Amino acid sequence: RDDPFTHNDGRTVHLLRADGTIPIFYQGVKYNIPLAMFLPEGFPKQPPICYVHPTPSMIIKPGHRMVDGSGLVHTPYGDHWGYPR
């Protein structure tokens, strides 16, 4: 779907957004983590922008190495994105 996205500099643009979940296992229990992925204006030269969208009963672990407090996901793959590969 087409959704508004506000960049850090305050610009709001409409980007293609995909929502879904990714399964993780924590202490033997499966959790489906809700995600939103946006394709930026410069895609595929720029990587997708992914956010964890926790449900009201979920929290983002403070200091998580891959997810900041706003839910923005940082991965080595995204941080070293290259096009074309």
Coordinates of C-alpha atoms in Angstrom, one line a residue:
R1 CA 0.0 0.0 0.0
D2 CA 1.0 3.6 -0.4
D3 CA 1.7 5.3 3.0
P4 CA 3.0 8.6 4.2
F5 CA 6.6 8.4 5.6
T6 CA 8.4 11.2 7.4
H7 CA 12.1 11.4 7.0
N8 CA 14.4 12.6 9.8
D9 CA 14.7 16.0 8.1
G10 CA 10.9 16.5 8.4
R11 CA 10.0 15.8 4.7
T12 CA 6.9 13.6 4.3
V13 CA 6.6 11.5 1.2
H14 CA 4.4 8.6 0.1
L15 CA 6.2 5.3 -0.1
L16 CA 5.3 1.7 -0.9
R17 CA 4.7 -0.1 2.4
A18 CA 4.5 -3.8 3.1
D19 CA 3.4 -5.1 6.5
G20 CA 3.9 -8.6 7.9
T21 CA 5.4 -10.6 10.8
I22 CA 8.7 -12.4 11.3
P23 CA 8.7 -15.4 13.6
I24 CA 11.4 -15.5 16.3
F25 CA 12.0 -18.0 19.1
Y26 CA 12.8 -16.7 22.6
Q27 CA 13.3 -19.1 25.4
G28 CA 11.6 -21.8 23.4
V29 CA 8.5 -19.7 22.7
K30 CA 7.6 -18.5 19.2
Y31 CA 6.7 -14.9 18.8
N32 CA 5.5 -13.2 15.6
I33 CA 7.1 -9.8 15.5
P34 CA 5.1 -7.2 13.4
L35 CA 7.2 -5.3 10.9
A36 CA 6.6 -2.6 8.4
M37 CA 8.9 -2.2 5.4
F38 CA 9.1 0.9 3.3
L39 CA 10.7 1.2 -0.2
P40 CA 12.5 4.6 -0.3
E41 CA 12.4 6.9 -3.3
G42 CA 16.0 5.8 -4.2
F43 CA 15.2 2.0 -4.1
P44 CA 17.0 -0.2 -5.3
K45 CA 20.0 2.0 -4.9
Q46 CA 18.9 2.7 -1.2
P47 CA 18.0 -0.2 1.1
P48 CA 14.4 -0.8 2.4
I49 CA 13.5 0.9 5.6
C50 CA 12.2 -1.5 8.2
Y51 CA 10.5 -0.9 11.5
V52 CA 9.3 -3.2 14.3
H53 CA 5.7 -2.2 15.2
P54 CA 5.2 -3.8 18.6
T55 CA 1.7 -4.6 19.8
P56 CA 0.5 -2.9 23.0
S57 CA 1.7 -6.0 25.0
M58 CA 5.2 -5.9 23.4
I59 CA 8.2 -3.7 24.2
I60 CA 11.4 -3.1 22.3
K61 CA 14.3 -4.1 24.5
P62 CA 16.2 -0.9 25.4
G63 CA 19.7 -1.0 23.9
H64 CA 18.9 -3.8 21.4
R65 CA 21.7 -4.2 18.9
M66 CA 19.5 -4.3 15.8
V67 CA 16.4 -2.2 16.8
D68 CA 16.5 1.3 18.1
G69 CA 14.0 2.9 20.4
S70 CA 11.8 4.1 17.5
G71 CA 11.6 0.6 16.1
L72 CA 14.0 1.2 13.2
V73 CA 15.8 -2.0 12.3
H74 CA 19.6 -1.9 11.6
T75 CA 21.2 -5.0 10.0
P76 CA 24.6 -5.6 8.5
Y77 CA 22.9 -6.4 5.2
G78 CA 21.0 -3.1 5.1
D79 CA 24.0 -1.1 6.5
H80 CA 26.2 -2.4 3.6
W81 CA 23.5 -2.3 0.9
G82 CA 24.9 -2.1 -2.6
Y83 CA 23.2 -1.9 -6.0
P84 CA 24.0 -3.6 -8.2
R85 CA 25.6 -6.5 -6.4

